[in-house]
PDB file of N, CA, C and O in Angstrom:
ATOM      1  N   THR A   1      22.616  25.652  -2.251  1.00  0.00           N
ATOM      2  CA  THR A   1      22.025  26.423  -1.168  1.00  0.00           C
ATOM      3  C   THR A   1      22.693  26.051   0.152  1.00  0.00           C
ATOM      4  O   THR A   1      23.296  24.992   0.277  1.00  0.00           O
ATOM      5  N   VAL A   2      22.523  26.898   1.123  1.00  0.00           N
ATOM      6  CA  VAL A   2      23.137  26.696   2.429  1.00  0.00           C
ATOM      7  C   VAL A   2      22.028  26.449   3.444  1.00  0.00           C
ATOM      8  O   VAL A   2      21.023  27.147   3.458  1.00  0.00           O
ATOM      9  N   ASP A   3      22.215  25.434   4.303  1.00  0.00           N
ATOM     10  CA  ASP A   3      21.189  25.139   5.308  1.00  0.00           C
ATOM     11  C   ASP A   3      21.376  26.012   6.548  1.00  0.00           C
ATOM     12  O   ASP A   3      22.203  26.929   6.561  1.00  0.00           O
ATOM     13  N   GLU A   4      20.616  25.706   7.611  1.00  0.00           N
ATOM     14  CA  GLU A   4      20.649  26.527   8.827  1.00  0.00           C
ATOM     15  C   GLU A   4      22.031  26.523   9.494  1.00  0.00           C
ATOM     16  O   GLU A   4      22.428  27.474  10.149  1.00  0.00           O
ATOM     17  N   GLU A   5      22.752  25.428   9.343  1.00  0.00           N
ATOM     18  CA  GLU A   5      24.058  25.318   9.991  1.00  0.00           C
ATOM     19  C   GLU A   5      25.187  25.841   9.116  1.00  0.00           C
ATOM     20  O   GLU A   5      26.354  25.754   9.485  1.00  0.00           O
ATOM     21  N   GLY A   6      24.884  26.325   7.916  1.00  0.00           N
ATOM     22  CA  GLY A   6      25.902  26.889   7.047  1.00  0.00           C
ATOM     23  C   GLY A   6      26.554  25.873   6.127  1.00  0.00           C
ATOM     24  O   GLY A   6      27.594  26.156   5.533  1.00  0.00           O
ATOM     25  N   ARG A   7      25.988  24.667   6.021  1.00  0.00           N
ATOM     26  CA  ARG A   7      26.561  23.654   5.131  1.00  0.00           C
ATOM     27  C   ARG A   7      25.926  23.745   3.747  1.00  0.00           C
ATOM     28  O   ARG A   7      24.752  24.049   3.612  1.00  0.00           O
ATOM     29  N   THR A   8      26.731  23.478   2.716  1.00  0.00           N
ATOM     30  CA  THR A   8      26.190  23.470   1.356  1.00  0.00           C
ATOM     31  C   THR A   8      25.511  22.133   1.095  1.00  0.00           C
ATOM     32  O   THR A   8      25.636  21.181   1.867  1.00  0.00           O
ATOM     33  N   PHE A   9      24.805  22.065  -0.009  1.00  0.00           N
ATOM     34  CA  PHE A   9      24.049  20.857  -0.354  1.00  0.00           C
ATOM     35  C   PHE A   9      24.969  19.640  -0.494  1.00  0.00           C
ATOM     36  O   PHE A   9      24.639  18.539  -0.060  1.00  0.00           O
ATOM     37  N   GLN A  10      26.156  19.845  -1.083  1.00  0.00           N
ATOM     38  CA  GLN A  10      27.093  18.739  -1.279  1.00  0.00           C
ATOM     39  C   GLN A  10      27.665  18.222   0.048  1.00  0.00           C
ATOM     40  O   GLN A  10      28.087  17.072   0.144  1.00  0.00           O
ATOM     41  N   GLU A  11      27.695  19.051   1.073  1.00  0.00           N
ATOM     42  CA  GLU A  11      28.231  18.644   2.364  1.00  0.00           C
ATOM     43  C   GLU A  11      27.225  17.834   3.194  1.00  0.00           C
ATOM     44  O   GLU A  11      27.599  17.220   4.181  1.00  0.00           O
ATOM     45  N   LEU A  12      25.976  17.840   2.809  1.00  0.00           N
ATOM     46  CA  LEU A  12      24.949  17.104   3.540  1.00  0.00           C
ATOM     47  C   LEU A  12      25.044  15.614   3.216  1.00  0.00           C
ATOM     48  O   LEU A  12      25.513  15.230   2.134  1.00  0.00           O
ATOM     49  N   ASN A  13      24.599  14.765   4.155  1.00  0.00           N
ATOM     50  CA  ASN A  13      24.592  13.328   3.853  1.00  0.00           C
ATOM     51  C   ASN A  13      23.376  13.006   2.961  1.00  0.00           C
ATOM     52  O   ASN A  13      22.532  13.874   2.702  1.00  0.00           O
ATOM     53  N   GLU A  14      23.287  11.765   2.501  1.00  0.00           N
ATOM     54  CA  GLU A  14      22.246  11.391   1.534  1.00  0.00           C
ATOM     55  C   GLU A  14      20.835  11.619   2.054  1.00  0.00           C
ATOM     56  O   GLU A  14      19.958  12.093   1.337  1.00  0.00           O
ATOM     57  N   GLY A  15      20.596  11.261   3.311  1.00  0.00           N
ATOM     58  CA  GLY A  15      19.264  11.430   3.890  1.00  0.00           C
ATOM     59  C   GLY A  15      18.827  12.880   3.949  1.00  0.00           C
ATOM     60  O   GLY A  15      17.688  13.221   3.624  1.00  0.00           O
ATOM     61  N   GLU A  16      19.768  13.738   4.373  1.00  0.00           N
ATOM     62  CA  GLU A  16      19.456  15.168   4.451  1.00  0.00           C
ATOM     63  C   GLU A  16      19.259  15.761   3.058  1.00  0.00           C
ATOM     64  O   GLU A  16      18.403  16.620   2.853  1.00  0.00           O
ATOM     65  N   GLN A  17      20.068  15.304   2.086  1.00  0.00           N
ATOM     66  CA  GLN A  17      19.891  15.781   0.711  1.00  0.00           C
ATOM     67  C   GLN A  17      18.520  15.388   0.176  1.00  0.00           C
ATOM     68  O   GLN A  17      17.820  16.200  -0.436  1.00  0.00           O
ATOM     69  N   ALA A  18      18.141  14.131   0.425  1.00  0.00           N
ATOM     70  CA  ALA A  18      16.834  13.658  -0.054  1.00  0.00           C
ATOM     71  C   ALA A  18      15.711  14.456   0.586  1.00  0.00           C
ATOM     72  O   ALA A  18      14.731  14.821  -0.079  1.00  0.00           O
ATOM     73  N   LYS A  19      15.827  14.763   1.872  1.00  0.00           N
ATOM     74  CA  LYS A  19      14.791  15.535   2.562  1.00  0.00           C
ATOM     75  C   LYS A  19      14.702  16.939   1.996  1.00  0.00           C
ATOM     76  O   LYS A  19      13.612  17.459   1.772  1.00  0.00           O
ATOM     77  N   GLN A  20      15.851  17.565   1.726  1.00  0.00           N
ATOM     78  CA  GLN A  20      15.835  18.923   1.158  1.00  0.00           C
ATOM     79  C   GLN A  20      15.228  18.929  -0.244  1.00  0.00           C
ATOM     80  O   GLN A  20      14.457  19.817  -0.579  1.00  0.00           O
ATOM     81  N   VAL A  21      15.585  17.930  -1.055  1.00  0.00           N
ATOM     82  CA  VAL A  21      15.025  17.850  -2.407  1.00  0.00           C
ATOM     83  C   VAL A  21      13.515  17.670  -2.321  1.00  0.00           C
ATOM     84  O   VAL A  21      12.746  18.317  -3.043  1.00  0.00           O
ATOM     85  N   SER A  22      13.066  16.794  -1.424  1.00  0.00           N
ATOM     86  CA  SER A  22      11.637  16.548  -1.252  1.00  0.00           C
ATOM     87  C   SER A  22      10.906  17.815  -0.807  1.00  0.00           C
ATOM     88  O   SER A  22       9.845  18.153  -1.335  1.00  0.00           O
ATOM     89  N   ASP A  23      11.488  18.531   0.164  1.00  0.00           N
ATOM     90  CA  ASP A  23      10.867  19.762   0.653  1.00  0.00           C
ATOM     91  C   ASP A  23      10.795  20.819  -0.440  1.00  0.00           C
ATOM     92  O   ASP A  23       9.769  21.496  -0.601  1.00  0.00           O
ATOM     93  N   ARG A  24      11.870  20.965  -1.202  1.00  0.00           N
ATOM     94  CA  ARG A  24      11.873  21.957  -2.300  1.00  0.00           C
ATOM     95  C   ARG A  24      10.878  21.584  -3.383  1.00  0.00           C
ATOM     96  O   ARG A  24      10.201  22.453  -3.938  1.00  0.00           O
ATOM     97  N   LEU A  25      10.768  20.294  -3.661  1.00  0.00           N
ATOM     98  CA  LEU A  25       9.808  19.838  -4.676  1.00  0.00           C
ATOM     99  C   LEU A  25       8.377  20.109  -4.226  1.00  0.00           C
ATOM    100  O   LEU A  25       7.537  20.553  -5.015  1.00  0.00           O
ATOM    101  N   LYS A  26       8.098  19.855  -2.942  1.00  0.00           N
ATOM    102  CA  LYS A  26       6.764  20.139  -2.410  1.00  0.00           C
ATOM    103  C   LYS A  26       6.448  21.627  -2.500  1.00  0.00           C
ATOM    104  O   LYS A  26       5.347  22.027  -2.884  1.00  0.00           O
ATOM    105  N   LEU A  27       7.418  22.463  -2.132  1.00  0.00           N
ATOM    106  CA  LEU A  27       7.221  23.904  -2.179  1.00  0.00           C
ATOM    107  C   LEU A  27       6.989  24.371  -3.618  1.00  0.00           C
ATOM    108  O   LEU A  27       6.081  25.161  -3.890  1.00  0.00           O
ATOM    109  N   TYR A  28       7.803  23.876  -4.554  1.00  0.00           N
ATOM    110  CA  TYR A  28       7.626  24.243  -5.958  1.00  0.00           C
ATOM    111  C   TYR A  28       6.264  23.787  -6.475  1.00  0.00           C
ATOM    112  O   TYR A  28       5.551  24.524  -7.147  1.00  0.00           O
ATOM    113  N   SER A  29       5.897  22.553  -6.151  1.00  0.00           N
ATOM    114  CA  SER A  29       4.624  21.997  -6.602  1.00  0.00           C
ATOM    115  C   SER A  29       3.462  22.807  -6.042  1.00  0.00           C
ATOM    116  O   SER A  29       2.482  23.073  -6.732  1.00  0.00           O
ATOM    117  N   LYS A  30       3.581  23.191  -4.778  1.00  0.00           N
ATOM    118  CA  LYS A  30       2.520  23.976  -4.141  1.00  0.00           C
ATOM    119  C   LYS A  30       2.361  25.323  -4.843  1.00  0.00           C
ATOM    120  O   LYS A  30       1.241  25.771  -5.095  1.00  0.00           O
ATOM    121  N   ASN A  31       3.474  25.963  -5.180  1.00  0.00           N
ATOM    122  CA  ASN A  31       3.417  27.267  -5.827  1.00  0.00           C
ATOM    123  C   ASN A  31       3.010  27.169  -7.292  1.00  0.00           C
ATOM    124  O   ASN A  31       2.248  27.991  -7.781  1.00  0.00           O
ATOM    125  N   ALA A  32       3.518  26.176  -7.997  1.00  0.00           N
ATOM    126  CA  ALA A  32       3.273  26.086  -9.429  1.00  0.00           C
ATOM    127  C   ALA A  32       1.920  25.459  -9.754  1.00  0.00           C
ATOM    128  O   ALA A  32       1.209  25.918 -10.638  1.00  0.00           O
ATOM    129  N   TYR A  33       1.555  24.408  -9.034  1.00  0.00           N
ATOM    130  CA  TYR A  33       0.355  23.648  -9.394  1.00  0.00           C
ATOM    131  C   TYR A  33      -0.750  23.749  -8.351  1.00  0.00           C
ATOM    132  O   TYR A  33      -1.805  23.138  -8.493  1.00  0.00           O
ATOM    133  N   LYS A  34      -0.519  24.462  -7.282  1.00  0.00           N
ATOM    134  CA  LYS A  34      -1.491  24.658  -6.205  1.00  0.00           C
ATOM    135  C   LYS A  34      -1.882  23.361  -5.506  1.00  0.00           C
ATOM    136  O   LYS A  34      -2.978  23.221  -4.994  1.00  0.00           O
ATOM    137  N   LYS A  35      -1.022  22.370  -5.534  1.00  0.00           N
ATOM    138  CA  LYS A  35      -1.270  21.142  -4.780  1.00  0.00           C
ATOM    139  C   LYS A  35       0.065  20.505  -4.420  1.00  0.00           C
ATOM    140  O   LYS A  35       1.052  20.658  -5.131  1.00  0.00           O
ATOM    141  N   THR A  36       0.076  19.772  -3.306  1.00  0.00           N
ATOM    142  CA  THR A  36       1.318  19.158  -2.861  1.00  0.00           C
ATOM    143  C   THR A  36       1.275  17.645  -2.945  1.00  0.00           C
ATOM    144  O   THR A  36       2.308  17.006  -3.024  1.00  0.00           O
ATOM    145  N   LYS A  37       0.096  17.062  -2.899  1.00  0.00           N
ATOM    146  CA  LYS A  37       0.003  15.610  -2.914  1.00  0.00           C
ATOM    147  C   LYS A  37      -0.157  15.114  -4.348  1.00  0.00           C
ATOM    148  O   LYS A  37      -1.001  15.600  -5.088  1.00  0.00           O
ATOM    149  N   VAL A  38       0.638  14.158  -4.718  1.00  0.00           N
ATOM    150  CA  VAL A  38       0.565  13.583  -6.060  1.00  0.00           C
ATOM    151  C   VAL A  38      -0.250  12.299  -5.979  1.00  0.00           C
ATOM    152  O   VAL A  38       0.096  11.385  -5.230  1.00  0.00           O
ATOM    153  N   THR A  39      -1.346  12.250  -6.723  1.00  0.00           N
ATOM    154  CA  THR A  39      -2.159  11.035  -6.750  1.00  0.00           C
ATOM    155  C   THR A  39      -1.856  10.276  -8.027  1.00  0.00           C
ATOM    156  O   THR A  39      -1.692  10.874  -9.090  1.00  0.00           O
ATOM    157  N   GLU A  40      -1.791   8.993  -7.901  1.00  0.00           N
ATOM    158  CA  GLU A  40      -1.429   8.152  -9.036  1.00  0.00           C
ATOM    159  C   GLU A  40      -2.628   7.299  -9.432  1.00  0.00           C
ATOM    160  O   GLU A  40      -3.229   6.637  -8.594  1.00  0.00           O
ATOM    161  N   GLU A  41      -2.992   7.342 -10.707  1.00  0.00           N
ATOM    162  CA  GLU A  41      -4.093   6.522 -11.203  1.00  0.00           C
ATOM    163  C   GLU A  41      -3.535   5.217 -11.730  1.00  0.00           C
ATOM    164  O   GLU A  41      -2.599   5.204 -12.519  1.00  0.00           O
ATOM    165  N   VAL A  42      -4.117   4.129 -11.277  1.00  0.00           N
ATOM    166  CA  VAL A  42      -3.677   2.813 -11.700  1.00  0.00           C
ATOM    167  C   VAL A  42      -4.836   2.144 -12.419  1.00  0.00           C
ATOM    168  O   VAL A  42      -5.940   2.047 -11.886  1.00  0.00           O
ATOM    169  N   THR A  43      -4.593   1.704 -13.625  1.00  0.00           N
ATOM    170  CA  THR A  43      -5.621   1.008 -14.385  1.00  0.00           C
ATOM    171  C   THR A  43      -5.580  -0.465 -14.016  1.00  0.00           C
ATOM    172  O   THR A  43      -4.560  -1.124 -14.176  1.00  0.00           O
ATOM    173  N   ARG A  44      -6.698  -0.960 -13.523  1.00  0.00           N
ATOM    174  CA  ARG A  44      -6.775  -2.360 -13.104  1.00  0.00           C
ATOM    175  C   ARG A  44      -7.314  -3.196 -14.257  1.00  0.00           C
ATOM    176  O   ARG A  44      -8.285  -2.829 -14.900  1.00  0.00           O
ATOM    177  N   THR A  45      -6.674  -4.326 -14.499  1.00  0.00           N
ATOM    178  CA  THR A  45      -7.126  -5.195 -15.585  1.00  0.00           C
ATOM    179  C   THR A  45      -7.436  -6.600 -15.098  1.00  0.00           C
ATOM    180  O   THR A  45      -7.780  -7.456 -15.888  1.00  0.00           O
ATOM    181  N   ASP A  46      -7.332  -6.822 -13.801  1.00  0.00           N
ATOM    182  CA  ASP A  46      -7.512  -8.152 -13.247  1.00  0.00           C
ATOM    183  C   ASP A  46      -8.922  -8.377 -12.716  1.00  0.00           C
ATOM    184  O   ASP A  46      -9.101  -8.876 -11.622  1.00  0.00           O
ATOM    185  N   THR A  47      -9.936  -8.004 -13.479  1.00  0.00           N
ATOM    186  CA  THR A  47     -11.302  -8.184 -13.008  1.00  0.00           C
ATOM    187  C   THR A  47     -11.773  -9.592 -13.339  1.00  0.00           C
ATOM    188  O   THR A  47     -11.402 -10.168 -14.353  1.00  0.00           O
ATOM    189  N   VAL A  48     -12.604 -10.121 -12.467  1.00  0.00           N
ATOM    190  CA  VAL A  48     -13.142 -11.465 -12.668  1.00  0.00           C
ATOM    191  C   VAL A  48     -14.474 -11.323 -13.386  1.00  0.00           C
ATOM    192  O   VAL A  48     -15.330 -10.552 -12.978  1.00  0.00           O
ATOM    193  N   CYS A  49     -14.639 -12.067 -14.435  1.00  0.00           N
ATOM    194  CA  CYS A  49     -15.890 -12.038 -15.181  1.00  0.00           C
ATOM    195  C   CYS A  49     -16.996 -12.599 -14.302  1.00  0.00           C
ATOM    196  O   CYS A  49     -16.845 -13.639 -13.663  1.00  0.00           O
ATOM    197  N   MET A  50     -18.136 -11.907 -14.266  1.00  0.00           N
ATOM    198  CA  MET A  50     -19.237 -12.360 -13.414  1.00  0.00           C
ATOM    199  C   MET A  50     -19.764 -13.716 -13.863  1.00  0.00           C
ATOM    200  O   MET A  50     -20.279 -14.481 -13.054  1.00  0.00           O
ATOM    201  N   ARG A  51     -19.658 -14.010 -15.139  1.00  0.00           N
ATOM    202  CA  ARG A  51     -20.151 -15.295 -15.637  1.00  0.00           C
ATOM    203  C   ARG A  51     -19.314 -16.462 -15.133  1.00  0.00           C
ATOM    204  O   ARG A  51     -19.763 -17.594 -15.134  1.00  0.00           O
ATOM    205  N   GLU A  52     -18.094 -16.168 -14.701  1.00  0.00           N
ATOM    206  CA  GLU A  52     -17.221 -17.227 -14.189  1.00  0.00           C
ATOM    207  C   GLU A  52     -17.369 -17.408 -12.688  1.00  0.00           C
ATOM    208  O   GLU A  52     -16.868 -18.377 -12.133  1.00  0.00           O
ATOM    209  N   ASN A  53     -18.065 -16.496 -12.028  1.00  0.00           N
ATOM    210  CA  ASN A  53     -18.212 -16.557 -10.579  1.00  0.00           C
ATOM    211  C   ASN A  53     -19.554 -17.209 -10.246  1.00  0.00           C
ATOM    212  O   ASN A  53     -20.612 -16.693 -10.596  1.00  0.00           O
ATOM    213  N   ASP A  54     -19.533 -18.337  -9.561  1.00  0.00           N
ATOM    214  CA  ASP A  54     -20.751 -19.089  -9.268  1.00  0.00           C
ATOM    215  C   ASP A  54     -21.756 -18.277  -8.463  1.00  0.00           C
ATOM    216  O   ASP A  54     -22.968 -18.427  -8.644  1.00  0.00           O
ATOM    217  N   PHE A  55     -21.273 -17.426  -7.569  1.00  0.00           N
ATOM    218  CA  PHE A  55     -22.185 -16.627  -6.749  1.00  0.00           C
ATOM    219  C   PHE A  55     -23.089 -15.768  -7.630  1.00  0.00           C
ATOM    220  O   PHE A  55     -24.306 -15.727  -7.436  1.00  0.00           O
ATOM    221  N   TYR A  56     -22.505 -15.081  -8.606  1.00  0.00           N
ATOM    222  CA  TYR A  56     -23.295 -14.209  -9.474  1.00  0.00           C
ATOM    223  C   TYR A  56     -24.237 -15.019 -10.355  1.00  0.00           C
ATOM    224  O   TYR A  56     -25.386 -14.642 -10.558  1.00  0.00           O
ATOM    225  N   VAL A  57     -23.778 -16.136 -10.871  1.00  0.00           N
ATOM    226  CA  VAL A  57     -24.610 -16.977 -11.730  1.00  0.00           C
ATOM    227  C   VAL A  57     -25.816 -17.469 -10.941  1.00  0.00           C
ATOM    228  O   VAL A  57     -26.964 -17.380 -11.400  1.00  0.00           O
ATOM    229  N   ASP A  58     -25.583 -17.977  -9.726  1.00  0.00           N
ATOM    230  CA  ASP A  58     -26.683 -18.476  -8.905  1.00  0.00           C
ATOM    231  C   ASP A  58     -27.649 -17.354  -8.524  1.00  0.00           C
ATOM    232  O   ASP A  58     -28.870 -17.545  -8.521  1.00  0.00           O
ATOM    233  N   THR A  59     -27.128 -16.185  -8.209  1.00  0.00           N
ATOM    234  CA  THR A  59     -27.978 -15.062  -7.836  1.00  0.00           C
ATOM    235  C   THR A  59     -28.880 -14.655  -8.985  1.00  0.00           C
ATOM    236  O   THR A  59     -30.076 -14.420  -8.795  1.00  0.00           O
ATOM    237  N   VAL A  60     -28.342 -14.587 -10.175  1.00  0.00           N
ATOM    238  CA  VAL A  60     -29.134 -14.199 -11.344  1.00  0.00           C
ATOM    239  C   VAL A  60     -30.203 -15.246 -11.621  1.00  0.00           C
ATOM    240  O   VAL A  60     -31.357 -14.919 -11.910  1.00  0.00           O
ATOM    241  N   ARG A  61     -29.852 -16.504 -11.521  1.00  0.00           N
ATOM    242  CA  ARG A  61     -30.839 -17.571 -11.743  1.00  0.00           C
ATOM    243  C   ARG A  61     -31.951 -17.522 -10.702  1.00  0.00           C
ATOM    244  O   ARG A  61     -33.125 -17.674 -11.038  1.00  0.00           O
ATOM    245  N   GLN A  62     -31.597 -17.310  -9.435  1.00  0.00           N
ATOM    246  CA  GLN A  62     -32.618 -17.224  -8.383  1.00  0.00           C
ATOM    247  C   GLN A  62     -33.545 -16.037  -8.623  1.00  0.00           C
ATOM    248  O   GLN A  62     -34.764 -16.157  -8.460  1.00  0.00           O
ATOM    249  N   PHE A  63     -32.980 -14.916  -9.028  1.00  0.00           N
ATOM    250  CA  PHE A  63     -33.801 -13.742  -9.315  1.00  0.00           C
ATOM    251  C   PHE A  63     -34.748 -14.028 -10.473  1.00  0.00           C
ATOM    252  O   PHE A  63     -35.937 -13.702 -10.414  1.00  0.00           O
ATOM    253  N   ARG A  64     -34.228 -14.644 -11.524  1.00  0.00           N
ATOM    254  CA  ARG A  64     -35.059 -14.982 -12.683  1.00  0.00           C
ATOM    255  C   ARG A  64     -36.198 -15.909 -12.282  1.00  0.00           C
ATOM    256  O   ARG A  64     -37.355 -15.685 -12.644  1.00  0.00           O
ATOM    257  N   ASP A  65     -35.890 -16.958 -11.501  1.00  0.00           N
ATOM    258  CA  ASP A  65     -36.906 -17.917 -11.092  1.00  0.00           C
ATOM    259  C   ASP A  65     -37.970 -17.261 -10.215  1.00  0.00           C
ATOM    260  O   ASP A  65     -39.165 -17.513 -10.382  1.00  0.00           O
ATOM    261  N   ARG A  66     -37.537 -16.408  -9.286  1.00  0.00           N
ATOM    262  CA  ARG A  66     -38.510 -15.706  -8.443  1.00  0.00           C
ATOM    263  C   ARG A  66     -39.395 -14.790  -9.272  1.00  0.00           C
ATOM    264  O   ARG A  66     -40.599 -14.674  -9.032  1.00  0.00           O
ATOM    265  N   ARG A  67     -38.821 -14.159 -10.260  1.00  0.00           N
ATOM    266  CA  ARG A  67     -39.585 -13.249 -11.119  1.00  0.00           C
ATOM    267  C   ARG A  67     -40.644 -14.014 -11.901  1.00  0.00           C
ATOM    268  O   ARG A  67     -41.805 -13.589 -11.985  1.00  0.00           O
ATOM    269  N   TYR A  68     -40.270 -15.149 -12.484  1.00  0.00           N
ATOM    270  CA  TYR A  68     -41.242 -15.956 -13.229  1.00  0.00           C
ATOM    271  C   TYR A  68     -42.353 -16.448 -12.313  1.00  0.00           C
ATOM    272  O   TYR A  68     -43.525 -16.442 -12.681  1.00  0.00           O
ATOM    273  N   GLU A  69     -41.983 -16.872 -11.109  1.00  0.00           N
ATOM    274  CA  GLU A  69     -42.983 -17.349 -10.147  1.00  0.00           C
ATOM    275  C   GLU A  69     -43.928 -16.212  -9.767  1.00  0.00           C
ATOM    276  O   GLU A  69     -45.146 -16.394  -9.709  1.00  0.00           O
ATOM    277  N   TYR A  70     -43.381 -15.026  -9.524  1.00  0.00           N
ATOM    278  CA  TYR A  70     -44.199 -13.869  -9.172  1.00  0.00           C
ATOM    279  C   TYR A  70     -45.146 -13.507 -10.315  1.00  0.00           C
ATOM    280  O   TYR A  70     -46.328 -13.233 -10.090  1.00  0.00           O
ATOM    281  N   LYS A  71     -44.634 -13.523 -11.535  1.00  0.00           N
ATOM    282  CA  LYS A  71     -45.483 -13.193 -12.686  1.00  0.00           C
ATOM    283  C   LYS A  71     -46.617 -14.202 -12.827  1.00  0.00           C
ATOM    284  O   LYS A  71     -47.764 -13.842 -13.116  1.00  0.00           O
ATOM    285  N   LYS A  72     -46.321 -15.488 -12.614  1.00  0.00           N
ATOM    286  CA  LYS A  72     -47.336 -16.530 -12.709  1.00  0.00           C
ATOM    287  C   LYS A  72     -48.406 -16.341 -11.635  1.00  0.00           C
ATOM    288  O   LYS A  72     -49.613 -16.395 -11.918  1.00  0.00           O
ATOM    289  N   LEU A  73     -47.981 -16.081 -10.388  1.00  0.00           N
ATOM    290  CA  LEU A  73     -48.939 -15.864  -9.300  1.00  0.00           C
ATOM    291  C   LEU A  73     -49.764 -14.596  -9.521  1.00  0.00           C
ATOM    292  O   LEU A  73     -50.961 -14.569  -9.191  1.00  0.00           O
ATOM    293  N   THR A  74     -49.161 -13.562 -10.068  1.00  0.00           N
ATOM    294  CA  THR A  74     -49.894 -12.334 -10.365  1.00  0.00           C
ATOM    295  C   THR A  74     -51.002 -12.613 -11.369  1.00  0.00           C
ATOM    296  O   THR A  74     -52.133 -12.134 -11.228  1.00  0.00           O
ATOM    297  N   LYS A  75     -50.675 -13.392 -12.366  1.00  0.00           N
ATOM    298  CA  LYS A  75     -51.659 -13.737 -13.390  1.00  0.00           C
ATOM    299  C   LYS A  75     -52.796 -14.564 -12.786  1.00  0.00           C
ATOM    300  O   LYS A  75     -53.982 -14.305 -13.045  1.00  0.00           O
ATOM    301  N   VAL A  76     -52.459 -15.571 -11.966  1.00  0.00           N
ATOM    302  CA  VAL A  76     -53.471 -16.438 -11.338  1.00  0.00           C
ATOM    303  C   VAL A  76     -54.388 -15.617 -10.433  1.00  0.00           C
ATOM    304  O   VAL A  76     -55.612 -15.717 -10.519  1.00  0.00           O
ATOM    305  N   TRP A  77     -53.813 -14.799  -9.561  1.00  0.00           N
ATOM    306  CA  TRP A  77     -54.616 -14.037  -8.612  1.00  0.00           C
ATOM    307  C   TRP A  77     -55.377 -12.893  -9.315  1.00  0.00           C
ATOM    308  O   TRP A  77     -56.436 -12.479  -8.829  1.00  0.00           O
ATOM    309  N   GLY A  78     -54.858 -12.403 -10.403  1.00  0.00           N
ATOM    310  CA  GLY A  78     -55.598 -11.401 -11.176  1.00  0.00           C
ATOM    311  C   GLY A  78     -56.883 -11.997 -11.729  1.00  0.00           C
ATOM    312  O   GLY A  78     -57.939 -11.339 -11.736  1.00  0.00           O
ATOM    313  N   LYS A  79     -56.808 -13.234 -12.189  1.00  0.00           N
ATOM    314  CA  LYS A  79     -58.014 -13.905 -12.693  1.00  0.00           C
ATOM    315  C   LYS A  79     -58.985 -14.181 -11.553  1.00  0.00           C
ATOM    316  O   LYS A  79     -60.204 -14.044 -11.705  1.00  0.00           O
ATOM    317  N   ARG A  80     -58.503 -14.611 -10.385  1.00  0.00           N
ATOM    318  CA  ARG A  80     -59.361 -14.917  -9.244  1.00  0.00           C
ATOM    319  C   ARG A  80     -60.077 -13.670  -8.726  1.00  0.00           C
ATOM    320  O   ARG A  80     -61.249 -13.714  -8.368  1.00  0.00           O
ATOM    321  N   ILE A  81     -59.385 -12.565  -8.677  1.00  0.00           N
ATOM    322  CA  ILE A  81     -59.996 -11.312  -8.191  1.00  0.00           C
ATOM    323  C   ILE A  81     -60.988 -10.799  -9.218  1.00  0.00           C
ATOM    324  O   ILE A  81     -62.009 -10.221  -8.861  1.00  0.00           O
ATOM    325  N   GLY A  82     -60.699 -10.996 -10.477  1.00  0.00           N
ATOM    326  CA  GLY A  82     -61.551 -10.517 -11.554  1.00  0.00           C
ATOM    327  C   GLY A  82     -62.907 -11.201 -11.608  1.00  0.00           C
ATOM    328  O   GLY A  82     -63.870 -10.683 -12.166  1.00  0.00           O
ATOM    329  N   LYS A  83     -63.067 -12.395 -10.980  1.00  0.00           N
ATOM    330  CA  LYS A  83     -64.335 -13.128 -11.052  1.00  0.00           C
ATOM    331  C   LYS A  83     -65.406 -12.468 -10.275  1.00  0.00           C
ATOM    332  O   LYS A  83     -65.621 -12.005  -9.351  1.00  0.00           O
TER     333      LYS A  83
END
């Protein structure tokens, strides 16, 4: 193809060639697939197990202890109100 100045694709320098290829690819993608932005999905495998993280372990234990305490107090006060 010929650009605005009348130069062929081979006469353009590398940067201009790359820009033209990119522009043509965007135009083709827009017409063919109705979108121009390519999103890339990356599968992450570097997750930290919650059982290995002290923060999560302590939080779960505190929640459990508070729950048992609440259940015990509910039972005690239920008996007191019932009298």
